[in-house]
Amino acid sequence: MMFLNSISDPQVFFSDAELALITALEATFPGITHLLCLWHMVKNVETHARRNTFRRVRDVEASTSTGVKWKDSEAHRNFCDTFLRVM
């Protein structure tokens, strides 16, 4: 118990966007700075975008004869630019 009393409350907390966790943080540590974890944000984008956008891109790649890969395409650059602006 002495150990717990010797450490101060956290000033910053990184997490995903879990609403229950955010609510608990605000109730437990008022004024704490809450930042979203970049790894969780990227995984969330990959999960949700893959369902629609990336599936269509793979279909286009499979049907194109130019041999241009998605990662080398202008669409990929535009996606990355937009993603970074949103972040």
C-alpha positions as a printed NumPy array, in Angstrom:
array([[  0.   ,   0.   ,   0.   ],
       [  2.892,   2.346,   0.713],
       [  4.035,   1.944,  -2.911],
       [  0.65 ,   3.066,  -4.236],
       [  0.713,   6.128,  -2.004],
       [  4.2  ,   7.077,  -3.186],
       [  3.333,   7.417,  -6.876],
       [  1.358,  10.318,  -8.288],
       [ -1.63 ,  10.185, -10.585],
       [ -0.806,   9.828, -14.279],
       [ -0.681,  13.039, -16.273],
       [ -1.157,  11.455, -19.706],
       [ -2.942,   8.298, -20.81 ],
       [ -2.798,   6.662, -24.255],
       [ -5.605,   4.373, -25.382],
       [ -7.906,   3.473, -28.21 ],
       [-11.205,   5.36 , -28.514],
       [-13.076,   3.092, -26.08 ],
       [-15.863,   5.295, -24.707],
       [-16.167,   3.418, -21.398],
       [-12.434,   3.785, -20.759],
       [-12.496,   7.498, -21.603],
       [-15.425,   8.013, -19.223],
       [-13.657,   6.075, -16.464],
       [-10.446,   8.067, -16.968],
       [-12.283,  11.378, -16.678],
       [-14.064,  10.21 , -13.516],
       [-10.958,   8.717, -11.902],
       [ -8.317,  11.24 , -12.988],
       [-10.01 ,  14.615, -13.582],
       [ -7.957,  16.807, -15.879],
       [ -5.854,  13.954, -17.277],
       [ -4.628,  14.396, -20.826],
       [ -6.037,  11.574, -22.918],
       [ -4.343,  10.863, -26.239],
       [ -5.367,   8.33 , -28.831],
       [ -2.818,   5.642, -29.558],
       [ -1.601,   5.871, -33.155],
       [ -1.26 ,   2.087, -33.418],
       [ -4.913,   1.599, -32.45 ],
       [ -6.013,   4.366, -34.828],
       [ -4.14 ,   2.827, -37.767],
       [ -5.518,  -0.64 , -36.975],
       [ -9.02 ,   0.822, -36.803],
       [ -8.603,   2.516, -40.2  ],
       [ -7.211,  -0.688, -41.707],
       [-10.098,  -2.733, -40.333],
       [-12.879,  -0.414, -41.443],
       [-11.369,   0.827, -44.697],
       [-10.355,  -2.652, -45.808],
       [-13.993,  -3.702, -45.837],
       [-14.753,  -1.201, -48.57 ],
       [-11.874,   0.763, -50.036],
       [ -9.072,  -1.778, -50.003],
       [-11.298,  -4.565, -51.268],
       [-12.207,  -2.435, -54.301],
       [ -8.552,  -1.525, -54.831],
       [ -7.558,  -5.196, -54.845],
       [-10.323,  -5.911, -57.348],
       [ -9.022,  -3.117, -59.577],
       [ -5.451,  -4.372, -59.245],
       [ -6.525,  -7.873, -60.177],
       [ -8.277,  -6.614, -63.286],
       [ -5.643,  -4.117, -64.44 ],
       [ -3.022,  -5.081, -66.952],
       [ -0.702,  -2.135, -66.291],
       [  1.056,  -3.896, -63.444],
       [  0.908,  -0.754, -61.267],
       [  0.774,  -1.771, -57.635],
       [ -1.543,  -0.012, -55.175],
       [  1.37 ,   1.236, -53.057],
       [  2.905,   2.896, -56.119],
       [ -0.31 ,   4.476, -57.377],
       [ -1.505,   8.054, -57.207],
       [ -4.631,   6.844, -55.39 ],
       [ -2.415,   5.435, -52.633],
       [ -0.526,   8.716, -52.298],
       [ -3.823,  10.621, -52.113],
       [ -5.135,   8.212, -49.487],
       [ -1.974,   8.574, -47.379],
       [ -2.001,  12.377, -47.691],
       [ -5.634,  12.51 , -46.607],
       [ -5.032,  10.042, -43.77 ],
       [ -2.135,  12.108, -42.419],
       [ -4.149,  15.339, -42.641],
       [ -6.99 ,  13.757, -40.673],
       [ -4.596,  12.505, -38.005]])
